PDB file of C-alpha atoms in Angstrom:
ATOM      1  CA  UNK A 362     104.289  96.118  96.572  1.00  0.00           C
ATOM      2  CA  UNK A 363     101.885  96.675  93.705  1.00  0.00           C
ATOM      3  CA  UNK A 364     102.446 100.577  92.076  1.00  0.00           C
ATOM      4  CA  UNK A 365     100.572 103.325  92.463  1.00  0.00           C
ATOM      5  CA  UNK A 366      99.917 106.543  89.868  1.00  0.00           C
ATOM      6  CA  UNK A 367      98.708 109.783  90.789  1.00  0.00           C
ATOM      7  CA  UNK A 368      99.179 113.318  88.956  1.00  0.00           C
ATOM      8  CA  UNK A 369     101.684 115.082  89.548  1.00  0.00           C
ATOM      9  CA  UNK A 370      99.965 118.463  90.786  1.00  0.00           C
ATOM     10  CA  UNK A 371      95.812 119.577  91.515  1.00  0.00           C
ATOM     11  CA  UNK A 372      94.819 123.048  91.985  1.00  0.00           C
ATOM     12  CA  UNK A 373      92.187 123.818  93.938  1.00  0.00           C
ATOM     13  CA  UNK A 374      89.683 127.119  95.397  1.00  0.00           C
ATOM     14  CA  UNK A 375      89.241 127.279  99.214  1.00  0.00           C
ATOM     15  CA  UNK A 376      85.949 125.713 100.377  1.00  0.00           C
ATOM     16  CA  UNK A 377      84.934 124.177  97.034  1.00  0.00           C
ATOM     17  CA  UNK A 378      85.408 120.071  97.107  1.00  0.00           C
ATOM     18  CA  UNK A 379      89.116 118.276  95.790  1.00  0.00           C
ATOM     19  CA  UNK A 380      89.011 114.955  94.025  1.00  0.00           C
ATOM     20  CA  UNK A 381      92.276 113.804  94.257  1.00  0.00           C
ATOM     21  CA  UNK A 382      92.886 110.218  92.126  1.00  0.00           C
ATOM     22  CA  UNK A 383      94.695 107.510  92.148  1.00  0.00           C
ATOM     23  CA  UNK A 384      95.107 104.408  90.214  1.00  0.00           C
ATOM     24  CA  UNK A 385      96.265 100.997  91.538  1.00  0.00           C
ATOM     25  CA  UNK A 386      95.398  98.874  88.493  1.00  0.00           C
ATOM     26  CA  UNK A 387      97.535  96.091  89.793  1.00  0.00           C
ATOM     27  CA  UNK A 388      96.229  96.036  93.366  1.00  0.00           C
ATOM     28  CA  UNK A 389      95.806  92.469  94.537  1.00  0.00           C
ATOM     29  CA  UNK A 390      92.817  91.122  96.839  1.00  0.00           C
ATOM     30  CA  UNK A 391      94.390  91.718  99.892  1.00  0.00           C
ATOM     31  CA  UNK A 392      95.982  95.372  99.820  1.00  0.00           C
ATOM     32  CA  UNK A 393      94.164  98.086 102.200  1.00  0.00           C
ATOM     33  CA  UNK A 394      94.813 101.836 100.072  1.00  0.00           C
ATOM     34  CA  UNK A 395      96.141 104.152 102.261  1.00  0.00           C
ATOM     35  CA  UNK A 396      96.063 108.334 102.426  1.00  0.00           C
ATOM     36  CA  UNK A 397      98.830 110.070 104.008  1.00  0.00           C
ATOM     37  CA  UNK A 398      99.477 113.541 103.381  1.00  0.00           C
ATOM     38  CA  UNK A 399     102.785 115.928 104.252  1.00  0.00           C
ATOM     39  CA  UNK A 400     102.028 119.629 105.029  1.00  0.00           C
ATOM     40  CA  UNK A 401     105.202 121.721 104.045  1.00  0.00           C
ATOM     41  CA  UNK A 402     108.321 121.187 106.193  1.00  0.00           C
ATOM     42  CA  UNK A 403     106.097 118.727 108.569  1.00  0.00           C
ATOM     43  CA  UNK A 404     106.510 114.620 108.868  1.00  0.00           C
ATOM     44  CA  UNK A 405     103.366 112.562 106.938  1.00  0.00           C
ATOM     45  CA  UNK A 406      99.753 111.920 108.328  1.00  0.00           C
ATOM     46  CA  UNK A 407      97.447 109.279 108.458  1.00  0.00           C
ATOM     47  CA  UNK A 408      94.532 110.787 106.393  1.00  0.00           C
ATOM     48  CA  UNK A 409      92.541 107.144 105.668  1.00  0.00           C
ATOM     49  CA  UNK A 410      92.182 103.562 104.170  1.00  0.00           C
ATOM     50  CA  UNK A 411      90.496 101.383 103.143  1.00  0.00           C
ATOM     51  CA  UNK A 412      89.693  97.935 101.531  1.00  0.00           C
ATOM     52  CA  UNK A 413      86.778  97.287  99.521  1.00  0.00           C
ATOM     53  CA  UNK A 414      83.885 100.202 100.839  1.00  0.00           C
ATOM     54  CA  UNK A 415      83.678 103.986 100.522  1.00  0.00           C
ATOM     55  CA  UNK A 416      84.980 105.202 104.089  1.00  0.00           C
ATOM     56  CA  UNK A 417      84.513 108.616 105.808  1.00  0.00           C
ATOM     57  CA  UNK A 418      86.539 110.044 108.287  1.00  0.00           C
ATOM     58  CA  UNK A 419      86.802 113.636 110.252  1.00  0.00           C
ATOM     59  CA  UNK A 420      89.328 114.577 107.696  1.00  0.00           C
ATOM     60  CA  UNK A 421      88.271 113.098 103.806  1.00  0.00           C
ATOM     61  CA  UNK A 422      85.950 110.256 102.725  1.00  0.00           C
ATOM     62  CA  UNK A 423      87.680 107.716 100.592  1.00  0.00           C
ATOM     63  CA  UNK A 424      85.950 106.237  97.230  1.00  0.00           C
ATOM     64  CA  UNK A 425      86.990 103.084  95.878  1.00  0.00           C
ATOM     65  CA  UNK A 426      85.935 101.920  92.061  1.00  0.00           C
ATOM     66  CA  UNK A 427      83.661  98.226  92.494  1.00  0.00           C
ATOM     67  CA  UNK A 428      87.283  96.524  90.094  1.00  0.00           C
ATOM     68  CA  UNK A 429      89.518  98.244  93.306  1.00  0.00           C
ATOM     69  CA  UNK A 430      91.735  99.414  90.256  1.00  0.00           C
ATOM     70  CA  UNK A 431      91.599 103.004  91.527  1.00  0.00           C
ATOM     71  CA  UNK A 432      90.282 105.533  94.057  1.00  0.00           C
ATOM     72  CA  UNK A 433      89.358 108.581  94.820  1.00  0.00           C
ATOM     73  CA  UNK A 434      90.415 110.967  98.127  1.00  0.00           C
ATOM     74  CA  UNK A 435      87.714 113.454  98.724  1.00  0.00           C
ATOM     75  CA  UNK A 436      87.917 116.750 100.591  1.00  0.00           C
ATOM     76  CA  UNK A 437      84.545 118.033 101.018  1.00  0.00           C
ATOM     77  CA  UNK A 438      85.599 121.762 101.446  1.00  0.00           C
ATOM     78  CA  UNK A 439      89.405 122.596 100.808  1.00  0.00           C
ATOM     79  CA  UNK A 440      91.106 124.672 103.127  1.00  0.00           C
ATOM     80  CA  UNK A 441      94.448 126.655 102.761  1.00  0.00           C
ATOM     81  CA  UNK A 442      95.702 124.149 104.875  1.00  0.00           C
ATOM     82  CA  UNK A 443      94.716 121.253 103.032  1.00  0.00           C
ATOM     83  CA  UNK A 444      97.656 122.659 100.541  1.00  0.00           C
ATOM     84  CA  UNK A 445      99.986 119.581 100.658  1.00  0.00           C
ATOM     85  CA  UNK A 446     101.517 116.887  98.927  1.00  0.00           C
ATOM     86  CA  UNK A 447      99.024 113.893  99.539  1.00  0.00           C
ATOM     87  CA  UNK A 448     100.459 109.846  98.942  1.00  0.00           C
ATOM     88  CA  UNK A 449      98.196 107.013  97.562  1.00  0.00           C
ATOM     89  CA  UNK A 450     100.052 103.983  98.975  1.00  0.00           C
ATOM     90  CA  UNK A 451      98.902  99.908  98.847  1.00  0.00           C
ATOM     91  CA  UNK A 452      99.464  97.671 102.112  1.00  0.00           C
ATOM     92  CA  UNK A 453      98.840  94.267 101.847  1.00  0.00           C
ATOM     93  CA  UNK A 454      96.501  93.252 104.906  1.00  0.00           C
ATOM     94  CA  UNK A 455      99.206  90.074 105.746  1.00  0.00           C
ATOM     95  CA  UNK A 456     102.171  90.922 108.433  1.00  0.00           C
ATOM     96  CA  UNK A 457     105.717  92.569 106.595  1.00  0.00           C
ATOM     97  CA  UNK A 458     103.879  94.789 104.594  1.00  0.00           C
ATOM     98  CA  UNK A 459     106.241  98.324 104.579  1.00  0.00           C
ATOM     99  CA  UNK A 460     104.791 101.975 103.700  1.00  0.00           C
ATOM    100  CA  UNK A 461     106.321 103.007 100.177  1.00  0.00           C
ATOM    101  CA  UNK A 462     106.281 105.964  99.141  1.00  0.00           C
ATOM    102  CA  UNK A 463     105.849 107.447  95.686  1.00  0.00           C
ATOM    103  CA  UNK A 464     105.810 110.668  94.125  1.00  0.00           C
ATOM    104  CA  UNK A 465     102.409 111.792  95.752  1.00  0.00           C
ATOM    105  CA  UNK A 466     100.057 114.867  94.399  1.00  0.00           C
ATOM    106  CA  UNK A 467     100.929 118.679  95.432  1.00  0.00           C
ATOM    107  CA  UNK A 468      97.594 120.135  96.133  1.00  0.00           C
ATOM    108  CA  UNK A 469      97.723 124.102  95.551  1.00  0.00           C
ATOM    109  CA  UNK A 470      94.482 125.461  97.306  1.00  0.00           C
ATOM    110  CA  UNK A 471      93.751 129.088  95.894  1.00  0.00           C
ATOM    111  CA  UNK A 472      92.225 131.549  98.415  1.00  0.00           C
TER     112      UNK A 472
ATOM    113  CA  UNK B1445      99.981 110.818 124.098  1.00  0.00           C
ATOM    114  CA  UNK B1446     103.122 112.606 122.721  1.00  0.00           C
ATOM    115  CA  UNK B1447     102.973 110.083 119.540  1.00  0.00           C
ATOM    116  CA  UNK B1448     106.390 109.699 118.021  1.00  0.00           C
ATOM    117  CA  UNK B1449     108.797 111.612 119.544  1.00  0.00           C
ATOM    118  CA  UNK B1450     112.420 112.673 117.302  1.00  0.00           C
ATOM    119  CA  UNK B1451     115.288 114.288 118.775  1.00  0.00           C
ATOM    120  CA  UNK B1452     117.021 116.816 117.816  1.00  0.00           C
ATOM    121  CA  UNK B1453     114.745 118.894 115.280  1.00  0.00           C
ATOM    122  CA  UNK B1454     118.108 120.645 113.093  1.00  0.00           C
ATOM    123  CA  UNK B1455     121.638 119.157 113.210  1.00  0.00           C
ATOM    124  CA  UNK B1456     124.866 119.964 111.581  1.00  0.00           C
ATOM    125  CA  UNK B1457     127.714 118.049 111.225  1.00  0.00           C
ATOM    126  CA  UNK B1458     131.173 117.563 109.238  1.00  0.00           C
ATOM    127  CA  UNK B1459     131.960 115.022 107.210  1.00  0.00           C
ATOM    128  CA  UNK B1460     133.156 111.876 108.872  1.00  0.00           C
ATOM    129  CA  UNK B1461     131.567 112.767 112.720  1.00  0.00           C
ATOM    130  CA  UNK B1462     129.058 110.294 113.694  1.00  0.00           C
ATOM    131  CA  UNK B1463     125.916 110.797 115.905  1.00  0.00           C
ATOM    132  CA  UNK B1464     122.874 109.055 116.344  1.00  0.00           C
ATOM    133  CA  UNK B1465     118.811 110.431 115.601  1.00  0.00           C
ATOM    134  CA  UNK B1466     116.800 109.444 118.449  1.00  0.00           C
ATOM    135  CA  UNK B1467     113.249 108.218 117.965  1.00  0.00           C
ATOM    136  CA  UNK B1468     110.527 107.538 121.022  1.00  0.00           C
ATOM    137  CA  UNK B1469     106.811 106.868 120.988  1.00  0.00           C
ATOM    138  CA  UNK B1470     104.085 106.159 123.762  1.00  0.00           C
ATOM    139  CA  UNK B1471     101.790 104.222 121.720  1.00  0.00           C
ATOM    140  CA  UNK B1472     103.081 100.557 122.725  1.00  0.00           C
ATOM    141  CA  UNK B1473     103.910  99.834 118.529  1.00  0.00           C
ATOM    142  CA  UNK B1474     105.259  97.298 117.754  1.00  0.00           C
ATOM    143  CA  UNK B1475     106.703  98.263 114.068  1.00  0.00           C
ATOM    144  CA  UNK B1476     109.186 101.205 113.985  1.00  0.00           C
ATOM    145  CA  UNK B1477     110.755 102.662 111.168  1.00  0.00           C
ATOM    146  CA  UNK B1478     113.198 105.528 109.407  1.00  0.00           C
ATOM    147  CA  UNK B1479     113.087 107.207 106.703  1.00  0.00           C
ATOM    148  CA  UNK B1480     114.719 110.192 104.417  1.00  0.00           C
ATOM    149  CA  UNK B1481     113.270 112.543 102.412  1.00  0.00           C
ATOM    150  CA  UNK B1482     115.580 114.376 100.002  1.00  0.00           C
ATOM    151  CA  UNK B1483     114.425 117.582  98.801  1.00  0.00           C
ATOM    152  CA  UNK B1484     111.771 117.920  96.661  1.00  0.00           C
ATOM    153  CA  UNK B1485     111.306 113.908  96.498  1.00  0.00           C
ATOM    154  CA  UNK B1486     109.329 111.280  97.887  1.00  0.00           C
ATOM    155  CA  UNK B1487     110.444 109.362 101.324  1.00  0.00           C
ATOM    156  CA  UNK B1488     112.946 106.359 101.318  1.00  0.00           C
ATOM    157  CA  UNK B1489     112.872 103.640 103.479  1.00  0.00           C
ATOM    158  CA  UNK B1490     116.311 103.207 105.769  1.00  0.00           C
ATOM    159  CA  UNK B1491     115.925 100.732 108.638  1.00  0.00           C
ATOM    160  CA  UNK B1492     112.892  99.040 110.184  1.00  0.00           C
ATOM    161  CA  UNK B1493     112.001  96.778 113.009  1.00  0.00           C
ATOM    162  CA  UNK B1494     108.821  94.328 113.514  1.00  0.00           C
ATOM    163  CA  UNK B1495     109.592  94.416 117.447  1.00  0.00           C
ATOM    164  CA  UNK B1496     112.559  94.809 119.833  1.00  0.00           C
ATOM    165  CA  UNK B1497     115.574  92.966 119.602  1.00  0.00           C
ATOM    166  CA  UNK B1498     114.686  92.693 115.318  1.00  0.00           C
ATOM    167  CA  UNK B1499     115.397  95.200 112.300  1.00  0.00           C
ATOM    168  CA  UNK B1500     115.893  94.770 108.844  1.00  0.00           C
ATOM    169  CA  UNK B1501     117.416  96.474 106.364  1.00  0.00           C
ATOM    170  CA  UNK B1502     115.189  98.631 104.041  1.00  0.00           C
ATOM    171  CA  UNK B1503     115.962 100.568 100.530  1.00  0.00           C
ATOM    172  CA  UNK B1504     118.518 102.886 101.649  1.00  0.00           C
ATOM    173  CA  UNK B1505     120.850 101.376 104.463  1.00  0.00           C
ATOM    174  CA  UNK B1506     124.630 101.889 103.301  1.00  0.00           C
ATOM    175  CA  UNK B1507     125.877 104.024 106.073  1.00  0.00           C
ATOM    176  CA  UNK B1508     123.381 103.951 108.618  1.00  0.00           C
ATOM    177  CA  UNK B1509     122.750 101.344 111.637  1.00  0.00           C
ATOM    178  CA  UNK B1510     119.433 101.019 113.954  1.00  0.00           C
ATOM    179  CA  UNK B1511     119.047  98.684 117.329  1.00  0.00           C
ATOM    180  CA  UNK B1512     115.946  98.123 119.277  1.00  0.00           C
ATOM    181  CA  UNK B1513     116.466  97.296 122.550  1.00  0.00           C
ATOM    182  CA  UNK B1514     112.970  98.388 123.837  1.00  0.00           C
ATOM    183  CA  UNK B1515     109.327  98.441 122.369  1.00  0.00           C
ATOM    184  CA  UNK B1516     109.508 102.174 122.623  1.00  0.00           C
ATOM    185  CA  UNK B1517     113.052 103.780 121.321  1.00  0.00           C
ATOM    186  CA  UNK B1518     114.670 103.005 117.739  1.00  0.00           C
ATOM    187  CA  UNK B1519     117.941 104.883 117.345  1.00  0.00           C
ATOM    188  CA  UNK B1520     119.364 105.542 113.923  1.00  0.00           C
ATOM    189  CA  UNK B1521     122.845 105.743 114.150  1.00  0.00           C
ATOM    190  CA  UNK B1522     125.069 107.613 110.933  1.00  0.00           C
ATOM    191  CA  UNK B1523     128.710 105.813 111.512  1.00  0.00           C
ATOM    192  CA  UNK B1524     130.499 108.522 109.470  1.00  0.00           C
ATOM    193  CA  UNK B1525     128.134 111.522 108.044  1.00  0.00           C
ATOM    194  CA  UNK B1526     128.973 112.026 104.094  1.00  0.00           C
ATOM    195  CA  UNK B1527     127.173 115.292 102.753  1.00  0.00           C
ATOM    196  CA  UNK B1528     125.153 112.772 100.753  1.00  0.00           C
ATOM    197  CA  UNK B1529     123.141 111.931 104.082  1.00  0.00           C
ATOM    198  CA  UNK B1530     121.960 115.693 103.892  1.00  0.00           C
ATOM    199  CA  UNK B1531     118.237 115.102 104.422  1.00  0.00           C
ATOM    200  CA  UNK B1532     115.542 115.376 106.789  1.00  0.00           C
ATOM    201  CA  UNK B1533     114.989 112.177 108.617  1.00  0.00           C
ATOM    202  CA  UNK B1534     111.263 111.023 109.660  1.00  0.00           C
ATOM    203  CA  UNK B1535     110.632 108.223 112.085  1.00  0.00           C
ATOM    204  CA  UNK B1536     107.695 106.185 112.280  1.00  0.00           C
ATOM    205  CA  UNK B1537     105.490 103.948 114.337  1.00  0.00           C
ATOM    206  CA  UNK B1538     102.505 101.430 113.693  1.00  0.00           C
ATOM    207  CA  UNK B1539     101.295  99.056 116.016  1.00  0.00           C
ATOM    208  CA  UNK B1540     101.189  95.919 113.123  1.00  0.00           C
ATOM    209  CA  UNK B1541     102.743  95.573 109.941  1.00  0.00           C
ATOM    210  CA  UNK B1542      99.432  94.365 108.644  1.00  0.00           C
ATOM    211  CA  UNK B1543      97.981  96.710 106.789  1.00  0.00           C
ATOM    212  CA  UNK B1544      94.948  97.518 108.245  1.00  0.00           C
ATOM    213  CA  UNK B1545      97.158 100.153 110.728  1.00  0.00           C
ATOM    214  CA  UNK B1546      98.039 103.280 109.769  1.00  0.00           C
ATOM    215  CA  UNK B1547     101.570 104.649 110.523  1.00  0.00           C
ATOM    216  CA  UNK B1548     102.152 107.620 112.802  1.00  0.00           C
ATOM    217  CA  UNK B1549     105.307 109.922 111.916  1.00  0.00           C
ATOM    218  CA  UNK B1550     107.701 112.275 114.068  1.00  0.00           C
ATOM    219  CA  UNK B1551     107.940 115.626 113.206  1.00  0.00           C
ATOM    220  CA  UNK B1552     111.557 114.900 111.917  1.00  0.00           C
ATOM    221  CA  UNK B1553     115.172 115.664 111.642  1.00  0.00           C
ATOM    222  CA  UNK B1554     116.430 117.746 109.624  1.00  0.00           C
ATOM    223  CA  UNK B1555     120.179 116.862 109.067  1.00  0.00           C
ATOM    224  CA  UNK B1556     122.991 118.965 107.187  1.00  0.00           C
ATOM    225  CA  UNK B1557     126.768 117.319 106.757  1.00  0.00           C
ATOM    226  CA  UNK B1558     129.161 120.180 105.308  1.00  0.00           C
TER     227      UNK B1558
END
């Protein structure tokens, strides 16, 4: 599975917008990038993915560079319960493709 | 739809008992996995399964054995708890491996060996 790299840690204030990055500059043509995020002391969530177009969703809208060498999760007003530690992972779009996990980004959203 | 069900929530148990994490869900998936999450660190695959009757062996397996025997339950069995297995356990569900499906997760086990 091609890497990931996101920071470590973001900080942001309630109901102003997040930018959380990552960068996937070995992605191949066929991996989806997919969002999961784990609130504290809960299992991960499907937050979004995508291929090759900017997708929105209920919950973030997901911006992906024209090269697909890095993206961008997007929370259009942070909440204090958008605090969480949020995972970039690559899928390729063929069958046996497994979720791995990295280190993911703790988002600290100030009231 | 109660999703992906996990059973029991907390456990403890001494070193050397056995006892096996139960995982359910509704949703008809196909793919089923386990995984631990140590604290403070990211999660670690243990076991999965592309359908019932197959699993494989993922990053972490020493110590632990799965079966699938139905479409909806994936047991993860600890053969003789060490206090290194200390860790909540998450289970999770997707209906493909491709990866245009997202995964679901359980709310998760969290296990203590003393």
């Amino acid at each position: 599975d091609a890497k990931t790299t996101q920071p470590n840690s973001m900080e942001s204030n309630e109901e102003e917008p997040v930018h959380l990055p990552c960068n996937h500059s070995t992605i191949s043509g066929t991996d989806y990038i997919h969002w999961y995020r784990q609130l504290p002391s809960q299992g991960p969530e499907y937050v979004i993915h995508g291929l090759t177009s900017n997708v929105n969703n209920r919950m973030a809208s997901l911006a992906i560079a024209e090269d697909r060498k890095s993206s961008t999760l997007i929370l259009h007003r942070a909440t204090l319960r958008d605090a969480a530690v949020y995972y970039c992972i690559l899928r390729d779009r063929t069958s046996g493709s497994r979720l791995t996990f990295g280190e993911g980004t703790q988002l600290t959203v100030n009231p | 739809n109660a999703g992906v069900t996990q059973t029991p929530k907390f456990q403890v148990l001494k070193t050397g008992q056995s006892m096996t994490l139960q995982c359910a869900q509704d949703m008809n998936h196909e793919y089923m996995s386990w995984y631990r999450q140590d604290p403070g660190m990211g999660l670690r695959l243990i076991h999965y399964s592309v359908g019932a009757g197959i699993t494989d062996q993922g990053e972490v397996p020493n110590g632990y054995n799965v079966s699938r025997s139905t479409t909806e339950d994936f047991p993860l069995r600890l053969l003789s708890a060490a206090p290194s297995q200390t860790s909540v356990y998450f289970c999770a569900s997707s209906y493909s491996t491709q990866g245009i499906y997202g995964y679901t997760f359980g709310s998760g086990t969290r296990l203590t060996v003393v």
